[in-house]
Short mmCIF file of C-alpha atoms and ligand atoms in Angstrom, two decimals:
data_model
loop_
_atom_site.label_atom_id
_atom_site.label_comp_id
_atom_site.label_asym_id
_atom_site.label_seq_id
_atom_site.Cartn_x
_atom_site.Cartn_y
_atom_site.Cartn_z
CA MET A 272 1.48 -13.45 90.94
CA LYS A 273 4.05 -16.19 90.39
CA ARG A 274 2.97 -19.08 92.06
CA LYS A 275 -1.03 -19.93 91.86
CA PRO A 276 -2.94 -18.58 94.23
CA ASN A 277 -5.17 -20.64 96.22
CA LEU A 278 -8.48 -19.95 96.42
CA ALA A 279 -11.37 -19.90 99.57
CA VAL A 280 -15.49 -19.32 97.66
CA VAL A 281 -17.50 -18.29 101.19
CA GLY A 282 -21.00 -19.28 100.04
CA ALA A 283 -20.22 -22.42 98.08
CA THR A 284 -23.26 -23.54 97.46
CA GLY A 285 -25.74 -21.16 96.73
CA LEU A 286 -26.40 -19.32 93.28
CA VAL A 287 -23.84 -17.39 93.02
CA GLY A 288 -21.69 -19.85 94.75
CA GLY A 289 -22.34 -22.56 92.51
CA THR A 290 -21.91 -19.43 89.07
CA PHE A 291 -17.93 -18.28 91.01
CA LEU A 292 -17.08 -21.92 89.94
CA LYS A 293 -18.65 -22.22 86.67
CA VAL A 294 -17.03 -19.12 85.84
CA LEU A 295 -13.32 -20.14 87.22
CA ALA A 296 -13.27 -23.40 85.40
CA GLU A 297 -14.47 -21.81 81.75
CA ARG A 298 -12.10 -19.04 82.07
CA ASN A 299 -9.40 -21.22 82.92
CA PHE A 300 -8.81 -19.18 86.13
CA PRO A 301 -5.45 -20.55 88.19
CA TYR A 302 -5.31 -22.11 91.46
CA GLU A 303 -3.02 -24.28 94.10
CA GLN A 304 -5.68 -25.11 96.58
CA LEU A 305 -9.03 -24.55 96.08
CA TYR A 306 -11.73 -24.48 99.84
CA LEU A 307 -15.54 -24.44 98.94
CA MET A 308 -17.42 -22.71 102.44
CA ALA A 309 -20.90 -22.04 104.26
CA SER A 310 -22.58 -22.23 106.79
CA ALA A 311 -23.44 -25.14 108.98
CA ASN A 312 -26.13 -26.21 106.91
CA SER A 313 -24.52 -26.94 103.90
CA ALA A 314 -20.67 -27.78 105.79
CA GLY A 315 -20.27 -31.33 104.56
CA SER A 316 -21.89 -31.23 101.02
CA LYS A 317 -19.86 -32.41 98.40
CA ILE A 318 -18.67 -30.62 95.10
CA GLU A 319 -17.54 -32.45 92.13
CA PHE A 320 -15.25 -29.15 90.23
CA GLN A 321 -12.78 -29.87 87.57
CA GLY A 322 -12.69 -33.18 88.41
CA ARG A 323 -12.17 -33.31 92.11
CA GLU A 324 -14.42 -33.86 94.61
CA TYR A 325 -15.15 -31.37 97.09
CA THR A 326 -16.50 -31.36 100.48
CA VAL A 327 -18.14 -27.70 101.60
CA GLU A 328 -16.36 -26.88 104.89
CA GLU A 329 -18.05 -24.87 107.75
CA LEU A 330 -17.24 -21.04 107.70
CA THR A 331 -15.86 -20.48 110.61
CA GLU A 332 -13.40 -17.92 112.41
CA HIS A 333 -10.69 -20.59 111.71
CA SER A 334 -10.94 -20.77 108.27
CA PHE A 335 -8.47 -18.20 106.95
CA ASP A 336 -6.07 -19.75 109.38
CA LYS A 337 -4.69 -21.82 106.56
CA PRO A 338 -3.21 -19.55 103.85
CA VAL A 339 -5.69 -17.98 101.14
CA ASP A 340 -4.64 -15.56 98.96
CA ILE A 341 -8.40 -14.85 97.19
CA ALA A 342 -11.96 -15.78 98.65
CA LEU A 343 -14.66 -15.26 97.07
CA PHE A 344 -17.65 -14.41 99.51
CA SER A 345 -21.42 -14.78 98.51
CA ALA A 346 -22.68 -16.08 101.58
CA GLY A 347 -24.93 -12.10 102.28
CA GLY A 348 -24.30 -9.56 103.92
CA GLY A 349 -24.53 -10.31 107.78
CA THR A 350 -21.70 -13.24 107.36
CA SER A 351 -19.06 -10.66 105.53
CA GLU A 352 -19.40 -7.64 107.95
CA LYS A 353 -18.48 -10.84 110.63
CA PHE A 354 -15.79 -13.18 108.18
CA SER A 355 -14.30 -10.68 105.64
CA PRO A 356 -12.20 -8.68 108.19
CA ILE A 357 -11.38 -12.33 109.89
CA ALA A 358 -10.29 -13.42 106.16
CA ALA A 359 -8.48 -10.02 105.18
CA LYS A 360 -6.40 -9.87 108.62
CA LYS A 361 -5.04 -13.36 107.64
CA GLY A 362 -4.05 -12.02 104.47
CA ALA A 363 -6.83 -12.79 102.49
CA VAL A 364 -7.84 -10.37 100.03
CA VAL A 365 -11.88 -11.08 100.49
CA VAL A 366 -14.26 -10.05 97.26
CA ASP A 367 -17.06 -9.37 97.94
CA ASN A 368 -20.60 -9.75 96.31
CA SER A 369 -22.67 -8.08 98.94
CA SER A 370 -23.49 -4.99 100.92
CA ALA A 371 -22.15 -5.41 103.51
CA TRP A 372 -18.61 -3.38 102.13
CA ARG A 373 -19.81 -1.54 99.08
CA MET A 374 -20.40 2.16 100.15
CA ASP A 375 -17.22 2.31 103.07
CA ALA A 376 -14.87 4.53 101.94
CA ASN A 377 -12.03 2.13 102.31
CA VAL A 378 -13.43 -0.37 99.76
CA PRO A 379 -13.01 -0.02 97.15
CA LEU A 380 -16.79 -0.36 94.64
CA VAL A 381 -15.28 -2.07 91.09
CA VAL A 382 -17.00 -2.75 87.84
CA PRO A 383 -13.53 -3.39 85.88
CA GLU A 384 -14.53 -2.06 83.05
CA VAL A 385 -15.51 1.27 84.28
CA ASN A 386 -12.81 1.59 87.51
CA PRO A 387 -10.28 -1.32 87.81
CA GLN A 388 -7.70 1.42 89.36
CA GLU A 389 -9.57 1.64 92.35
CA ILE A 390 -8.22 -2.20 92.61
CA ALA A 391 -5.17 -1.39 93.48
CA LYS A 392 -6.14 0.51 96.20
CA HIS A 393 -7.61 -2.54 98.71
CA LYS A 394 -7.12 -3.03 102.48
CA GLY A 395 -7.66 -6.50 102.08
CA ILE A 396 -11.67 -6.15 100.80
CA ILE A 397 -13.36 -5.68 97.61
CA ALA A 398 -16.75 -4.96 97.10
CA ASN A 399 -18.73 -6.42 93.92
CA PRO A 400 -21.56 -3.73 93.36
CA ASN A 401 -24.97 -4.52 93.61
CA CYS A 402 -26.56 -6.37 89.69
CA SER A 403 -28.54 -3.23 88.51
CA THR A 404 -25.78 -1.12 89.00
CA ILE A 405 -23.11 -3.11 87.50
CA GLN A 406 -24.78 -3.41 84.14
CA ALA A 407 -25.24 0.01 84.17
CA MET A 408 -21.85 0.72 85.02
CA VAL A 409 -20.81 -1.18 82.17
CA ALA A 410 -23.28 1.13 79.57
CA LEU A 411 -22.53 4.62 81.57
CA LYS A 412 -19.03 5.17 81.81
CA PRO A 413 -18.38 6.01 77.88
CA LEU A 414 -20.91 8.96 78.00
CA HIS A 415 -20.12 9.86 81.35
CA ASP A 416 -16.33 10.76 80.26
CA ARG A 417 -16.97 11.61 76.73
CA TYR A 418 -20.06 13.83 77.47
CA GLY A 419 -20.99 14.31 81.41
CA ILE A 420 -23.73 12.62 82.92
CA LYS A 421 -26.12 15.15 84.27
CA ARG A 422 -29.20 13.47 84.66
CA ILE A 423 -30.38 9.26 85.22
CA VAL A 424 -33.29 7.64 85.63
CA TYR A 425 -33.23 4.16 86.47
CA SER A 426 -36.38 2.34 85.63
CA THR A 427 -35.73 -1.89 85.94
CA TYR A 428 -36.71 -4.87 85.46
CA GLN A 429 -35.32 -7.43 87.70
CA ALA A 430 -35.00 -10.95 87.34
CA VAL A 431 -36.13 -13.47 90.22
CA SER A 432 -33.14 -15.51 90.19
CA GLY A 433 -31.77 -11.69 91.92
CA THR A 434 -33.57 -13.56 95.28
CA GLY A 435 -32.03 -16.63 94.91
CA LEU A 436 -33.58 -20.28 94.38
CA LYS A 437 -36.80 -19.42 96.44
CA GLY A 438 -37.60 -16.63 93.57
CA ILE A 439 -37.13 -19.06 90.88
CA ARG A 440 -39.04 -21.46 93.09
CA ASP A 441 -41.70 -18.88 92.87
CA LEU A 442 -41.81 -18.22 89.57
CA GLU A 443 -41.70 -21.90 88.92
CA GLU A 444 -44.92 -22.55 91.20
CA GLY A 445 -46.78 -19.28 89.93
CA LEU A 446 -46.81 -19.98 86.59
CA LYS A 447 -48.67 -23.96 87.18
CA GLY A 448 -50.90 -21.76 89.50
CA ASN A 449 -49.65 -22.48 92.73
CA ASP A 450 -48.37 -18.99 94.09
CA LEU A 451 -45.78 -20.38 97.29
CA LYS A 452 -44.76 -16.11 98.06
CA ILE A 453 -42.38 -18.40 99.94
CA ALA A 454 -40.06 -14.99 98.38
CA TYR A 455 -42.06 -12.36 97.92
CA PRO A 456 -45.13 -11.06 99.73
CA HIS A 457 -47.23 -11.03 96.10
CA ALA A 458 -47.29 -13.52 93.73
CA ILE A 459 -44.91 -13.29 91.19
CA ALA A 460 -46.47 -14.74 88.58
CA GLY A 461 -48.39 -12.76 86.03
CA ASN A 462 -47.28 -9.50 88.51
CA CYS A 463 -45.09 -6.57 87.95
CA LEU A 464 -43.85 -5.58 92.01
CA PRO A 465 -42.38 -2.13 92.85
CA HIS A 466 -40.77 -3.71 95.55
CA ILE A 467 -37.16 -5.25 96.04
CA ASP A 468 -35.60 -5.61 99.28
CA VAL A 469 -37.01 -3.46 102.10
CA PHE A 470 -38.81 -0.22 101.96
CA LEU A 471 -36.62 2.96 103.95
CA GLU A 472 -38.36 6.01 105.49
CA ASN A 473 -37.74 7.93 102.36
CA GLY A 474 -39.97 5.96 100.32
CA TYR A 475 -37.70 4.09 98.44
CA THR A 476 -36.76 0.99 97.85
CA LYS A 477 -33.47 -0.73 99.68
CA GLU A 478 -32.19 -2.35 96.02
CA GLU A 479 -33.00 1.80 94.50
CA MET A 480 -30.92 3.44 97.63
CA LYS A 481 -28.36 1.16 96.19
CA MET A 482 -28.41 1.55 92.73
CA ILE A 483 -28.02 5.77 93.40
CA ASN A 484 -25.45 5.81 95.41
CA GLU A 485 -23.39 2.76 93.74
CA THR A 486 -23.90 5.39 91.14
CA HIS A 487 -22.09 8.24 92.34
CA LYS A 488 -18.96 5.89 94.51
CA ILE A 489 -18.43 3.97 90.82
CA LEU A 490 -19.11 6.97 88.46
CA ASP A 491 -17.08 9.09 91.39
CA ASP A 492 -19.03 12.21 90.74
CA ASP A 493 -21.71 12.89 93.37
CA ARG A 494 -23.11 15.87 91.89
CA ILE A 495 -25.11 13.29 89.24
CA ALA A 496 -28.89 13.32 89.81
CA VAL A 497 -29.98 10.11 89.85
CA THR A 498 -33.22 8.52 90.08
CA ALA A 499 -34.49 5.14 90.73
CA THR A 500 -37.86 2.83 90.61
CA THR A 501 -36.81 -1.45 90.43
CA VAL A 502 -39.19 -3.49 89.83
CA ARG A 503 -39.61 -7.31 90.49
CA VAL A 504 -40.80 -9.13 86.86
CA PRO A 505 -41.83 -12.91 86.22
CA VAL A 506 -38.66 -13.11 84.44
CA PHE A 507 -35.73 -16.23 85.58
CA ASP A 508 -33.04 -14.32 84.62
CA SER A 509 -31.17 -11.46 83.16
CA HIS A 510 -32.06 -7.80 84.79
CA SER A 511 -33.12 -5.53 81.71
CA GLU A 512 -33.12 -1.77 82.59
CA SER A 513 -34.87 1.05 81.04
CA ILE A 514 -31.86 4.10 81.27
CA ASN A 515 -33.32 7.69 80.56
CA VAL A 516 -29.99 9.71 80.95
CA GLU A 517 -29.69 13.57 80.70
CA LEU A 518 -25.76 15.08 79.57
CA GLU A 519 -24.42 17.70 79.65
CA LYS A 520 -22.93 18.09 76.44
CA PRO A 521 -24.63 18.04 73.13
CA PHE A 522 -24.72 15.12 70.89
CA GLU A 523 -25.06 12.64 67.48
CA LEU A 524 -27.01 9.67 68.25
CA ALA A 525 -24.47 7.43 65.64
CA GLU A 526 -21.59 9.00 67.40
CA LEU A 527 -23.02 8.38 70.65
CA ARG A 528 -24.19 4.55 69.21
CA ALA A 529 -20.71 4.23 67.94
CA LEU A 530 -18.81 5.17 71.35
CA LEU A 531 -21.16 2.34 72.75
CA ALA A 532 -20.32 -0.29 69.82
CA ALA A 533 -16.35 -0.28 71.07
CA SER A 534 -16.80 -0.42 74.58
CA PRO A 535 -15.39 -2.57 76.56
CA GLY A 536 -17.63 -5.24 77.67
CA LEU A 537 -21.16 -4.09 76.03
CA VAL A 538 -22.35 -4.97 73.28
CA VAL A 539 -24.74 -3.31 70.73
CA VAL A 540 -28.12 -5.02 69.74
CA ASP A 541 -30.15 -2.35 68.26
CA ASP A 542 -32.03 -3.11 64.85
CA PRO A 543 -36.16 -1.77 65.19
CA ALA A 544 -36.84 -2.61 61.56
CA LYS A 545 -35.76 -6.24 62.92
CA ASN A 546 -37.31 -6.38 66.02
CA GLU A 547 -33.56 -6.24 67.59
CA TYR A 548 -33.33 -5.41 70.50
CA PRO A 549 -31.47 -7.02 74.02
CA LEU A 550 -33.72 -10.03 75.72
CA ALA A 551 -33.28 -11.67 78.79
CA ARG A 552 -33.15 -14.64 77.50
CA ASP A 553 -30.80 -13.69 74.94
CA ALA A 554 -28.48 -12.49 77.84
CA ALA A 555 -28.43 -15.42 79.86
CA GLY A 556 -25.07 -17.55 80.07
CA ARG A 557 -23.87 -14.68 78.44
CA ASP A 558 -20.83 -12.45 80.64
CA GLU A 559 -21.36 -9.32 78.08
CA VAL A 560 -23.80 -6.30 78.91
CA PHE A 561 -26.04 -5.73 75.79
CA VAL A 562 -27.69 -2.34 75.01
CA GLY A 563 -30.20 -1.05 72.54
CA ARG A 564 -33.61 1.16 72.14
CA ILE A 565 -30.64 3.39 71.77
CA ARG A 566 -32.94 7.01 70.88
CA ARG A 567 -32.69 10.49 71.62
CA ASP A 568 -35.16 11.24 74.54
CA PHE A 569 -36.66 14.91 72.52
CA SER A 570 -38.55 15.87 76.05
CA VAL A 571 -35.15 17.39 77.72
CA GLU A 572 -31.52 19.17 76.10
CA ASN A 573 -29.48 16.18 75.02
CA GLY A 574 -31.19 13.11 76.54
CA VAL A 575 -31.12 9.48 75.40
CA ASN A 576 -32.82 6.62 76.26
CA LEU A 577 -30.89 3.31 76.63
CA TRP A 578 -32.33 -0.66 77.00
CA VAL A 579 -30.01 -2.45 78.95
CA VAL A 580 -30.02 -6.56 79.69
CA ALA A 581 -26.96 -8.91 81.70
CA ASP A 582 -27.17 -11.90 83.50
CA ASN A 583 -27.63 -10.42 86.93
CA ILE A 584 -26.28 -13.62 87.83
CA ARG A 585 -22.55 -13.48 86.30
CA LYS A 586 -22.36 -10.20 84.75
CA GLY A 587 -24.22 -9.00 87.77
CA ALA A 588 -22.24 -11.13 90.69
CA ALA A 589 -20.26 -14.09 89.26
CA THR A 590 -18.39 -13.08 86.24
CA ASN A 591 -17.63 -9.23 87.83
CA ALA A 592 -15.96 -11.01 90.87
CA VAL A 593 -13.96 -13.45 88.91
CA GLN A 594 -12.69 -10.26 86.52
CA ILE A 595 -11.95 -8.63 89.26
CA ALA A 596 -9.45 -11.52 90.74
CA GLU A 597 -8.08 -11.80 87.67
CA LYS A 598 -6.68 -8.39 87.85
CA LEU A 599 -5.97 -9.25 91.56
CA LEU A 600 -3.65 -11.72 89.90
CA GLU A 601 -1.54 -9.04 88.31
CA ILE A 602 -0.50 -7.10 91.30
CA LEU A 603 -0.77 -9.70 94.00
O1 3JN B 1 -33.06 -8.85 93.71
C1 3JN B 1 -32.07 -8.12 93.34
O2 3JN B 1 -32.47 -8.57 91.57
C2 3JN B 1 -30.58 -8.27 93.53
C3 3JN B 1 -30.78 -8.89 95.12
C4 3JN B 1 -29.63 -8.33 95.58
C5 3JN B 1 -29.42 -8.82 97.15
C6 3JN B 1 -30.01 -9.60 98.00
C7 3JN B 1 -29.71 -9.81 98.99
C8 3JN B 1 -29.15 -9.10 99.71
C9 3JN B 1 -27.99 -8.06 98.08
C10 3JN B 1 -27.14 -7.29 97.06
O3 3JN B 1 -26.47 -8.09 96.17
O4 3JN B 1 -27.53 -6.01 97.31
C11 3JN B 1 -28.39 -8.51 99.19
C12 3JN B 1 -26.98 -7.45 100.28
O5 3JN B 1 -26.06 -7.77 99.87
O6 3JN B 1 -27.48 -6.33 100.17
#
């Protein structure tokens, strides 16, 4: 794009919305006009950004009557379902962080390190995957390209920030002995809850099915067998994942490790002799995905285990969306 784009951040007062702004500033994302939008509840609040004070405006059917080139949405599925098509019709390209459009065949589902070629196929809406899926894809794509992935078993250990400010409050208060249970049906302090998002008829949670379905779409391969158990743990920031993978082809562990170390967006932290492996607190505030505990699964042919950690609000949401927007600038 020759001129600087006009940007809108929808859901600007939320946890991810605020991180959109932080990441845009850090990466010196160019813009001419910036519009901050939110629901009627938060409209009118002031946000200071890059030396200017912005008043958050209410998101309405007319919000996109003014020229907006790129709209970063993190305002929930219902809001996105209603307003993304309006924004797109008026000429904006929406990068949406909710699950509303992810499995729509007309909507690219993008992790820039993995399938950037999909961005150019957009029809006005691009979906940001679920946070747990994003970090897994950054680690698994190089393995799928080189060895072919036959089966994946995901087990996640997800931070309370994934539930937003309520989740953070539940853990903060719970650690003081006051179990609020405003975000979860049980106390989160001292517990691991095998329950993220709602339960479905097949016995899985929606979060688990998001991981399964989005993996197929992003790797563009429905033949991969995938199962998942997603767990909320008493950690503030960063999701951790145990990923067990069965590959099609045999591999040398040293070669596989070197392949991961050379992959974009991925950092290998794997020195058990020094007690070094990826940790949630180390990943917090970072944009990379960290992988360690890389070891052979001796129980199957061509099996490997990985421990994958990333900041769920940054790479799992805001950073990934801004990286998509950066690629959009190249083609707009
Ligand atoms: O719980 C987490 O760690 C991630 C939560 C993601 C989430 C929460 C509420 C609604 C999503 C998502 O991104 O899939 C949604 C949704 O848009 O469905």
